[in-house]
Amino acid sequence: MADYIYLLENRLSQAQQASLQTVREAARNKGLTVFLVGGAVRDLTSGSPVRDLDVVVQGNALKLKKDIEKAGGKISGEHEAGHTFYARFPNGVRMEIGSTLSVTYPKPGKPVFKPATILEDLRRRDFTANAMAISLNDGSYGLLMDPLNGVADIENRELRLVSNYGFIEEPVRMIRAVRLGARLGWHMDEKTQERYETGKKEGYISALDAFHRGYETEEIFHEEDPLRVLRRLESEGWMKHLAPALSASKANIPELEKLRATHTQLQLQGIHPEGSVANFSLLTAKMAPKEVSALKHSFPRQGFVGEIESLESEAKEFAAQFSGKGAALPSQAWKLLYSSKPEAILWTAHTAKTPGVKAKFESFYRDWPQAKQKLPHTLMQEMRIVPGVPRYEELLDKLFFELMDEKLGTVEEMKAYLEPYSPPAPPPPVHLRRARVAKKDAKPAKSRKKAAVAEEGAEGVAGLEASAGTPVVAAAKPVKAAAVKAAAPVKVAAKKAAAPAKKVAAPAKKAVPVKAPAKKAVAKAPAKKVVAKKAVPAKKPVAKKPVSKPAPKKAPAKAVSRKAPVKAAAKKAPAKKAVPAKKKR
């Protein structure tokens, strides 16, 4: 099943949606429930253009007249017996607003109405395709009511009578069936067709009342192709019952075809005039003035007659503005076209004889819309002017008019025009993840540096132990723990050998000041461990570089190099030889 909320929002024009909203608010203020019914629901369901709107309220619809007028609608007619009035809203929206009623027919063509519910109202209508309603009320908006399965007949493109006595009760339904068939291309179902033929033979049409006669005659002018409908009604013999003076032979057929082409051109550009006013002048072109006057008098919507009579003056006024200085530029003419009455525009475009006015309309149809293709969307994105930027839509309109007037021809001119609308560039993003990765990568580098220093320290310690005769068990392990353990025996040996050390030659004395750097180097360097717990005879001592016995006098001169602490530790090695001095004592 179709989503009628979607159809209401997308199939109806903006003007039609605004008109429905006006009626909804008026009904809500009066405490009335409101429904869209009839031809509008049929056209929404079938996909046909929605030409006019039929609305009913559960209650007295005539109470809404003043509220509709205050909201901008114009009352064009009223049918008091049927609790119905007709309104015209801006941009050519026609609406019929009535009450939900039930009806009985004491005599053919003589209905008696009573207030009723929406479902009872649907069951008294003409054809099942017209007996559907859509709720416009809060809480049930978009809900379809189809008690007679009209959707199935719409799918079959059939007109089926709601009541078997429909043509007897309301003979105007025979005329309506022909008119809808000519417009939509539908046919009557078999039983309805049989009853239609019976009604023609039996003369049901004699019970046609004056209101419906004028109503159906007026509806011919509101058709999109009135000439086709008129010819079809003539072929069925119904025009002699509606308006004998109105005939296709009295119409200006070439001008009607030209008018339809102009109407289509305006609709393609977003201007939607009501063609009925212009149609009247051309369909009655060869009729006598008295016949035209009598025809106007028969219409139930006299507001339509007023529009017909004011068409010429409105068109002349618009033509003067359109050809004046106020519309000299294309952008000015464009704005005037979209702010004027559509019916006046249609008639001016159709009847214009001035070359300047004709040329402007041709440009409006073909040339001016091309400016939209020149909008520099790529450049706007480069300048960070994208949807969501303040005044974006307003900027597009201004840019469109500038291009239409050919004021922006080069890229430089467009950049200069767009510069005030360009927002500042955002700050560069901070990549926290990348910073963390960089820190992680930096740590191994630091450890490698320490490892290099440790290797150098290990080499020095290995040389020191080799000269002192201390076996090295594992040179590949870090030196930190071994250095601490190795420092203790060195200190003890140094204290015990304090007295004999004085008698030792000059080299021993000169090695004393180098103590502090040696401790630092040994303590700090995270070199490979040297385990000096026990001497393992099975493993040979590892000594990467054999250290020769240093010359004591040259030690202070080489203390500047990076390996000085290691060399100093090596020179301190003779202090270990003081251990045998105990034996001499």
XYZ file of C-alpha atoms in Angstrom:
585
model
C 0.000 0.000 0.000
C 1.205 3.490 -0.786
C 2.685 5.633 1.964
C 0.228 8.513 1.983
C 2.315 10.720 4.252
C 5.050 10.538 1.635
C 2.537 11.257 -1.150
C 1.131 14.257 0.695
C 4.605 15.677 1.168
C 5.971 14.947 -2.311
C 3.086 14.788 -4.791
C 1.383 17.997 -3.727
C 2.880 21.351 -4.660
C 4.190 23.681 -1.987
C 1.154 25.932 -2.499
C -1.243 22.987 -2.088
C 0.516 21.838 1.074
C 0.338 25.362 2.503
C -3.389 25.549 1.698
C -4.072 22.216 3.423
C -2.119 23.371 6.458
C -4.288 26.493 6.627
C -7.466 24.394 6.654
C -6.008 21.972 9.228
C -5.237 24.807 11.625
C -8.665 26.376 11.128
C -10.393 23.043 11.788
C -8.218 22.350 14.839
C -9.104 25.741 16.308
C -12.796 24.910 15.894
C -12.368 21.409 17.326
C -13.245 19.697 14.028
C -11.643 16.643 12.442
C -10.611 17.119 8.811
C -10.057 14.709 5.881
C -8.832 14.911 2.304
C -11.363 13.126 0.084
C -12.580 12.558 -3.456
C -10.586 13.307 -6.559
C -7.457 14.432 -4.704
C -7.070 11.004 -3.005
C -7.840 9.245 -6.285
C -5.164 11.222 -8.134
C -2.596 10.725 -5.367
C -3.189 6.978 -5.503
C -3.210 6.668 -9.287
C -0.268 8.997 -9.909
C -2.283 11.550 -11.884
C -1.676 15.292 -11.391
C -3.608 16.665 -8.428
C -5.607 19.503 -9.951
C -7.816 20.589 -7.052
C -8.394 19.631 -3.419
C -11.555 18.303 -1.751
C -11.694 18.522 2.041
C -14.444 17.579 4.490
C -14.800 18.194 8.210
C -16.967 16.359 10.726
C -19.157 19.287 11.683
C -20.451 22.459 10.039
C -17.899 23.415 7.370
C -19.504 26.834 6.828
C -18.090 27.935 10.206
C -14.615 27.901 8.668
C -15.326 30.581 6.055
C -14.128 33.539 8.110
C -11.001 31.720 9.286
C -10.118 30.818 5.696
C -10.551 34.413 4.567
C -8.344 35.676 7.398
C -5.649 33.168 6.362
C -5.556 34.538 2.785
C -8.111 32.374 0.997
C -10.848 33.881 -1.168
C -14.360 32.470 -1.107
C -15.416 31.955 -4.702
C -18.799 30.291 -4.151
C -21.100 28.396 -1.822
C -23.634 25.572 -1.904
C -25.620 26.023 1.266
C -27.817 22.935 0.837
C -24.755 20.713 0.630
C -22.926 22.532 3.469
C -20.100 23.297 1.047
C -18.142 26.379 -0.010
C -15.373 26.936 -2.558
C -12.130 28.744 -1.842
C -9.225 29.998 -3.911
C -5.778 30.138 -2.299
C -2.583 31.848 -3.496
C -0.764 30.406 -6.519
C -3.942 29.085 -8.124
C -4.945 26.453 -5.543
C -8.651 25.591 -5.734
C -10.327 23.851 -2.821
C -13.798 22.573 -2.031
C -14.541 22.444 1.707
C -17.641 20.619 2.915
C -19.207 18.730 5.791
C -19.416 14.972 6.202
C -23.018 14.086 5.288
C -25.346 11.215 4.647
C -27.972 11.623 1.922
C -31.360 10.248 0.944
C -33.305 10.775 -2.314
C -37.073 11.083 -1.960
C -37.059 11.942 -5.674
C -34.357 11.647 -8.358
C -32.106 14.677 -8.269
C -33.599 15.909 -4.969
C -31.133 14.993 -2.207
C -31.756 15.462 1.512
C -28.553 15.838 3.552
C -27.910 15.069 7.205
C -24.696 15.340 9.282
C -22.853 12.039 9.456
C -19.479 10.415 10.107
C -16.671 10.208 7.592
C -17.421 6.565 6.738
C -21.109 7.324 6.084
C -20.032 10.243 3.914
C -17.806 7.994 1.802
C -20.616 5.490 1.238
C -22.940 8.109 -0.316
C -20.455 9.192 -3.046
C -20.619 8.556 -6.800
C -17.797 6.098 -7.689
C -15.674 3.833 -5.528
C -12.480 5.514 -6.789
C -13.795 8.762 -5.268
C -14.986 7.131 -2.023
C -11.656 7.249 -0.188
C -10.319 9.593 2.467
C -6.966 10.466 4.065
C -6.885 11.732 7.634
C -5.286 15.151 8.129
C -5.625 15.039 11.913
C -2.854 14.869 14.484
C -2.286 11.317 15.632
C -3.716 9.738 12.462
C -2.169 11.916 9.769
C -1.869 10.022 6.475
C -4.255 7.205 7.460
C -6.218 5.926 4.430
C -9.906 5.022 4.722
C -11.214 2.920 1.833
C -14.431 1.142 2.876
C -15.438 0.230 -0.713
C -12.053 -0.999 -1.996
C -11.572 1.910 -4.360
C -7.842 1.161 -4.625
C -8.620 -2.021 -6.567
C -10.745 -0.095 -9.097
C -7.998 2.518 -9.447
C -5.527 -0.263 -10.268
C -7.974 -1.570 -12.889
C -8.638 1.988 -14.132
C -12.369 1.458 -13.696
C -15.267 3.663 -12.652
C -17.683 1.623 -10.523
C -20.886 3.006 -9.013
C -21.096 2.991 -5.221
C -24.874 2.446 -5.371
C -26.797 0.451 -7.943
C -29.227 3.372 -8.121
C -26.512 5.990 -8.476
C -27.526 7.240 -11.955
C -31.198 7.397 -10.986
C -30.563 9.326 -7.745
C -28.082 11.766 -9.293
C -28.273 11.893 -13.108
C -25.269 14.236 -13.176
C -23.122 11.193 -12.430
C -23.552 10.015 -16.028
C -21.994 13.279 -17.258
C -19.252 13.016 -14.627
C -18.405 9.474 -15.716
C -17.845 10.676 -19.296
C -15.782 13.676 -18.191
C -13.513 11.586 -15.928
C -13.164 8.931 -18.617
C -12.056 11.572 -21.145
C -9.549 13.054 -18.705
C -8.088 9.900 -17.153
C -8.598 7.418 -19.980
C -10.572 5.108 -17.687
C -13.664 3.050 -18.512
C -16.783 2.048 -16.637
C -17.001 -1.503 -15.350
C -19.500 -3.812 -17.024
C -22.463 -3.291 -14.673
C -21.911 0.440 -14.446
C -21.780 0.630 -18.241
C -25.087 -1.234 -18.489
C -26.735 1.156 -16.037
C -25.261 4.095 -17.944
C -26.801 2.926 -21.211
C -30.117 2.344 -19.459
C -30.014 5.841 -17.989
C -29.432 7.405 -21.397
C -32.364 5.520 -22.890
C -34.702 6.139 -19.970
C -33.894 9.857 -19.845
C -32.614 10.043 -16.287
C -30.936 13.327 -17.236
C -34.270 15.150 -17.113
C -33.959 15.280 -13.317
C -30.700 17.296 -13.548
C -30.903 20.388 -11.286
C -29.568 23.863 -12.087
C -26.710 23.734 -9.577
C -25.178 20.578 -11.021
C -25.762 21.814 -14.574
C -23.698 24.943 -13.927
C -21.107 23.028 -11.865
C -20.363 20.449 -14.578
C -20.250 23.130 -17.279
C -17.697 25.112 -15.284
C -15.611 21.974 -14.708
C -15.036 21.725 -18.479
C -12.994 24.955 -18.383
C -10.921 23.686 -15.443
C -9.796 20.609 -17.394
C -6.194 20.382 -18.546
C -7.412 19.629 -22.088
C -10.894 21.177 -22.165
C -11.324 20.701 -25.895
C -11.000 16.906 -25.655
C -13.520 16.753 -22.785
C -15.924 19.045 -24.636
C -15.812 16.892 -27.760
C -16.377 13.728 -25.744
C -19.413 15.207 -23.978
C -20.782 16.380 -27.317
C -20.350 12.917 -28.797
C -22.371 11.439 -25.891
C -25.069 14.079 -26.344
C -24.695 15.672 -22.917
C -23.796 19.253 -23.963
C -27.372 19.986 -25.062
C -28.378 19.345 -21.429
C -25.530 21.366 -19.939
C -24.963 24.395 -22.217
C -26.308 24.148 -25.764
C -24.419 27.287 -26.858
C -21.040 25.850 -25.829
C -19.531 23.788 -28.617
C -16.106 22.766 -29.918
C -17.004 24.365 -33.244
C -17.155 27.783 -31.561
C -13.713 27.479 -29.963
C -10.459 28.989 -31.269
C -8.678 25.656 -31.619
C -5.261 26.880 -32.923
C -4.978 29.359 -30.057
C -5.987 26.695 -27.541
C -3.166 24.457 -28.720
C -0.721 27.366 -28.556
C -1.944 28.204 -25.046
C -1.317 24.634 -23.884
C 2.271 24.797 -25.198
C 2.876 28.084 -23.366
C 1.333 26.666 -20.201
C 3.700 23.682 -20.358
C 6.748 25.957 -20.822
C 5.851 27.950 -17.719
C 5.254 24.821 -15.664
C 8.704 23.527 -16.630
C 10.174 26.709 -15.150
C 8.232 26.344 -11.886
C 5.338 28.735 -12.617
C 1.964 26.987 -12.272
C -0.925 29.140 -13.535
C -4.538 28.020 -13.465
C -5.370 27.643 -17.149
C -9.140 27.761 -16.752
C -9.369 31.557 -16.941
C -7.471 31.689 -20.230
C -9.333 28.629 -21.522
C -12.680 30.384 -21.149
C -11.783 33.203 -23.521
C -10.651 30.793 -26.256
C -13.424 28.196 -25.840
C -16.090 30.913 -26.137
C -14.277 32.905 -28.835
C -17.075 32.519 -31.432
C -20.019 32.657 -29.061
C -22.380 35.633 -28.941
C -21.926 38.052 -26.020
C -25.376 37.168 -24.645
C -24.520 33.475 -24.685
C -21.243 34.165 -22.903
C -23.013 36.246 -20.278
C -25.638 33.534 -19.678
C -22.883 30.945 -19.387
C -21.056 32.979 -16.742
C -24.242 33.460 -14.801
C -24.819 29.704 -14.555
C -21.519 29.033 -12.758
C -21.882 28.320 -9.019
C -18.442 29.779 -8.338
C -18.867 33.433 -9.216
C -15.332 34.110 -8.054
C -14.234 32.320 -11.212
C -16.289 34.780 -13.255
C -14.515 37.685 -11.543
C -11.121 36.211 -12.476
C -12.213 35.919 -16.107
C -13.273 39.553 -16.255
C -10.087 40.888 -14.612
C -7.666 38.837 -16.709
C -7.122 41.405 -19.464
C -6.350 44.296 -17.112
C -3.977 42.200 -14.982
C -2.120 41.008 -18.075
C -1.685 44.567 -19.392
C -0.309 45.706 -16.042
C 2.178 42.868 -15.943
C 3.273 43.454 -19.555
C 4.023 47.118 -18.744
C 6.218 46.097 -15.788
C 7.891 43.312 -17.747
C 8.929 45.641 -20.562
C 9.865 48.567 -18.284
C 13.145 49.690 -16.717
C 12.482 47.701 -13.570
C 12.937 44.490 -15.549
C 15.780 45.603 -17.839
C 18.282 43.085 -16.481
C 17.586 39.359 -16.798
C 17.724 38.945 -13.017
C 15.144 41.693 -12.543
C 12.805 40.137 -15.106
C 13.293 36.735 -13.458
C 12.318 38.070 -10.025
C 9.255 39.814 -11.486
C 8.070 36.607 -13.135
C 8.186 34.669 -9.875
C 6.461 37.366 -7.852
C 3.539 38.128 -10.187
C 0.175 36.409 -10.611
C 0.679 33.226 -12.693
C -2.559 33.655 -14.670
C -1.503 37.151 -15.780
C 1.910 35.787 -16.836
C 0.275 33.008 -18.874
C -2.024 35.374 -20.726
C 0.774 37.892 -21.378
C 3.079 35.172 -22.714
C 0.281 33.899 -24.949
C -0.929 37.228 -26.326
C 2.356 39.220 -26.409
C 3.081 40.919 -29.722
C 5.938 43.229 -28.707
C 9.325 41.832 -29.884
C 11.008 42.795 -26.601
C 8.452 40.917 -24.481
C 8.597 37.878 -26.765
C 12.399 37.847 -26.645
C 12.371 37.954 -22.837
C 10.006 35.010 -22.622
C 12.180 33.028 -25.047
C 15.236 33.820 -22.906
C 13.284 32.799 -19.810
C 12.458 29.438 -21.365
C 15.921 28.649 -22.795
C 18.830 30.953 -21.912
C 18.459 32.247 -18.368
C 18.092 28.835 -16.699
C 21.482 27.851 -18.176
C 23.153 30.099 -15.592
C 22.478 27.379 -13.012
C 24.828 25.084 -14.934
C 27.614 27.651 -14.522
C 27.538 27.737 -10.723
C 31.179 27.063 -9.625
C 30.513 24.266 -7.158
C 34.084 22.947 -7.412
C 35.584 26.360 -6.701
C 33.171 26.838 -3.809
C 34.294 23.553 -2.266
C 37.935 24.580 -2.621
C 37.075 27.788 -0.764
C 35.211 25.763 1.918
C 31.815 27.180 0.866
C 29.642 24.085 1.247
C 26.070 23.346 2.401
C 25.830 24.201 6.066
C 27.777 27.432 5.756
C 25.653 30.416 6.904
C 23.686 32.033 4.044
C 24.654 29.267 1.626
C 21.287 29.207 -0.198
C 21.198 32.982 -0.332
C 24.675 32.966 -1.859
C 23.595 30.490 -4.549
C 20.724 32.785 -5.533
C 22.979 35.839 -5.681
C 25.579 33.964 -7.670
C 22.895 32.688 -10.054
C 21.694 36.225 -10.738
C 25.244 37.531 -11.219
C 25.939 34.798 -13.764
C 22.591 35.431 -15.452
C 23.512 39.117 -15.850
C 26.977 38.055 -17.133
C 28.806 39.999 -14.437
C 31.120 37.121 -13.543
C 33.044 35.881 -16.543
C 36.421 34.689 -15.256
C 37.614 32.477 -12.430
C 39.392 35.437 -10.802
C 36.164 37.439 -10.724
C 34.328 34.502 -9.163
C 37.050 34.082 -6.527
C 36.887 37.760 -5.654
C 33.086 37.565 -5.381
C 33.151 34.445 -3.208
C 36.017 35.525 -0.931
C 33.809 37.327 1.667
C 31.743 34.148 2.041
C 34.721 31.811 2.487
C 35.129 30.637 6.115
C 38.639 30.538 7.648
C 40.672 27.382 7.223
C 40.476 24.948 10.150
C 43.638 24.403 12.293
C 45.810 21.439 11.338
C 44.835 18.234 13.132
C 46.978 16.987 16.025
C 48.032 13.373 15.474
C 48.401 12.085 19.036
C 48.802 8.503 17.857
C 51.776 9.440 15.719
C 53.421 11.242 18.648
C 53.076 8.187 20.863
C 54.553 5.962 18.175
C 57.498 8.341 17.836
C 58.173 8.113 21.595
C 58.033 4.337 21.470
C 60.481 4.312 18.583
C 62.797 6.640 20.492
C 63.165 4.303 23.500
C 64.995 1.484 21.682
C 67.384 4.040 20.209
C 68.252 5.249 23.703
C 68.768 1.692 24.959
C 70.995 0.947 21.996
C 73.132 3.911 22.931
C 73.366 2.660 26.517
C 74.190 -0.814 25.244
C 77.042 0.607 23.184
C 78.456 2.406 26.214
C 77.974 -0.768 28.264
C 79.920 -2.774 25.724
C 82.782 -0.331 25.966
C 82.644 -0.522 29.768
C 82.537 -4.302 29.616
C 85.585 -4.378 27.421
C 87.434 -2.229 29.924
C 86.365 -4.353 32.871
C 87.317 -7.521 31.008
C 90.731 -6.086 30.349
C 91.023 -5.067 34.002
C 90.205 -8.562 35.220
C 92.550 -10.123 32.712
C 95.454 -8.002 33.957
C 94.527 -8.728 37.585
C 94.243 -12.436 36.965
C 90.497 -12.614 37.719
C 88.649 -15.095 35.509
C 85.562 -13.786 33.579
C 82.665 -16.239 33.502
C 80.067 -14.592 31.220
C 81.021 -11.436 29.340
C 77.620 -11.260 27.645
C 75.733 -10.378 30.902
C 75.305 -6.801 32.183
C 78.049 -5.440 34.484
C 75.892 -3.537 36.983
C 75.621 -6.304 39.598
C 79.190 -7.552 39.020
C 80.560 -4.046 39.249
C 79.069 -3.585 42.711
C 80.440 -6.947 43.876
C 83.828 -6.282 42.308
C 84.059 -2.858 43.928
C 83.905 -4.289 47.474
C 87.040 -6.464 47.299
C 88.916 -3.657 45.627
C 88.084 -1.307 48.510
C 89.022 -3.908 51.151
C 92.266 -4.656 49.402
C 93.001 -0.998 49.130
C 92.558 -0.465 52.910
C 94.696 -3.459 53.843
C 97.415 -2.406 51.492
C 97.352 1.204 52.643
C 100.668 1.027 54.505
C 102.650 -0.999 51.941
C 101.125 1.045 49.166
C 103.069 4.109 50.418
C 106.306 2.268 49.773
C 105.204 1.415 46.244
C 106.650 3.415 43.419
C 105.085 6.563 41.901
C 102.583 4.760 39.647
C 100.468 3.582 42.652
C 100.154 7.134 44.026
C 99.150 8.599 40.672
C 96.383 5.980 40.285
C 94.559 7.233 43.445
C 92.997 10.412 41.926
C 91.439 8.320 39.159
C 89.265 6.396 41.699
C 86.104 8.499 41.312
C 85.849 8.340 37.507
C 86.445 4.578 37.682
C 83.545 4.081 40.091
C 81.250 6.245 37.964
C 82.045 4.444 34.793
C 81.630 1.032 36.376
C 78.407 1.984 38.204
C 76.703 3.823 35.341
C 77.572 1.643 32.404
C 74.782 -0.901 31.907
C 77.201 -3.204 30.223
C 77.256 -6.932 30.100
C 77.373 -8.627 33.524
C 80.603 -10.059 34.758
C 80.130 -12.731 37.402
C 83.121 -13.020 39.704
C 81.689 -15.375 42.329
C 83.724 -18.500 41.570
C 86.394 -19.325 39.100
C 85.280 -22.038 36.710
C 88.327 -23.784 35.296
C 86.310 -25.451 32.493
C 85.532 -22.084 30.825
C 88.246 -19.931 29.453
C 88.165 -16.293 30.397
C 86.704 -14.094 27.676
C 88.749 -11.068 26.867
C 87.729 -9.201 23.757
C 90.790 -7.008 23.682
C 94.049 -7.931 25.408
C 95.117 -4.988 27.529
C 98.844 -4.479 27.772
C 100.375 -3.201 30.955
C 99.945 0.568 30.907
C 102.736 3.004 31.458
C 101.949 4.729 34.765
C 103.349 8.121 33.757
C 101.105 8.499 30.679
C 97.775 7.780 32.481
C 96.880 11.416 33.354
C 97.419 12.619 29.781
C 94.851 10.183 28.285
C 92.069 10.871 30.806
C 90.298 13.153 28.259
C 89.000 10.358 25.979
C 85.669 8.644 26.469
C 87.389 5.369 27.417
C 89.411 7.108 30.101
C 87.346 5.730 33.001
C 87.934 2.203 31.742
C 91.657 2.784 31.366
C 91.793 4.300 34.827
C 90.139 1.218 36.213
C 92.733 -0.837 34.404
C 95.571 1.161 35.939
C 94.084 0.557 39.362
C 94.530 -3.159 38.856
C 98.029 -3.316 40.533
C 96.262 -2.569 43.821
C 94.971 -6.146 43.792
C 98.549 -7.374 43.857
C 98.845 -6.058 47.405
C 97.086 -9.224 48.678
C 100.351 -11.275 48.903
C 101.786 -8.560 51.172
C 99.978 -10.234 54.106
C 102.136 -13.286 53.606
C 105.287 -11.160 53.920
C 104.062 -9.890 57.261
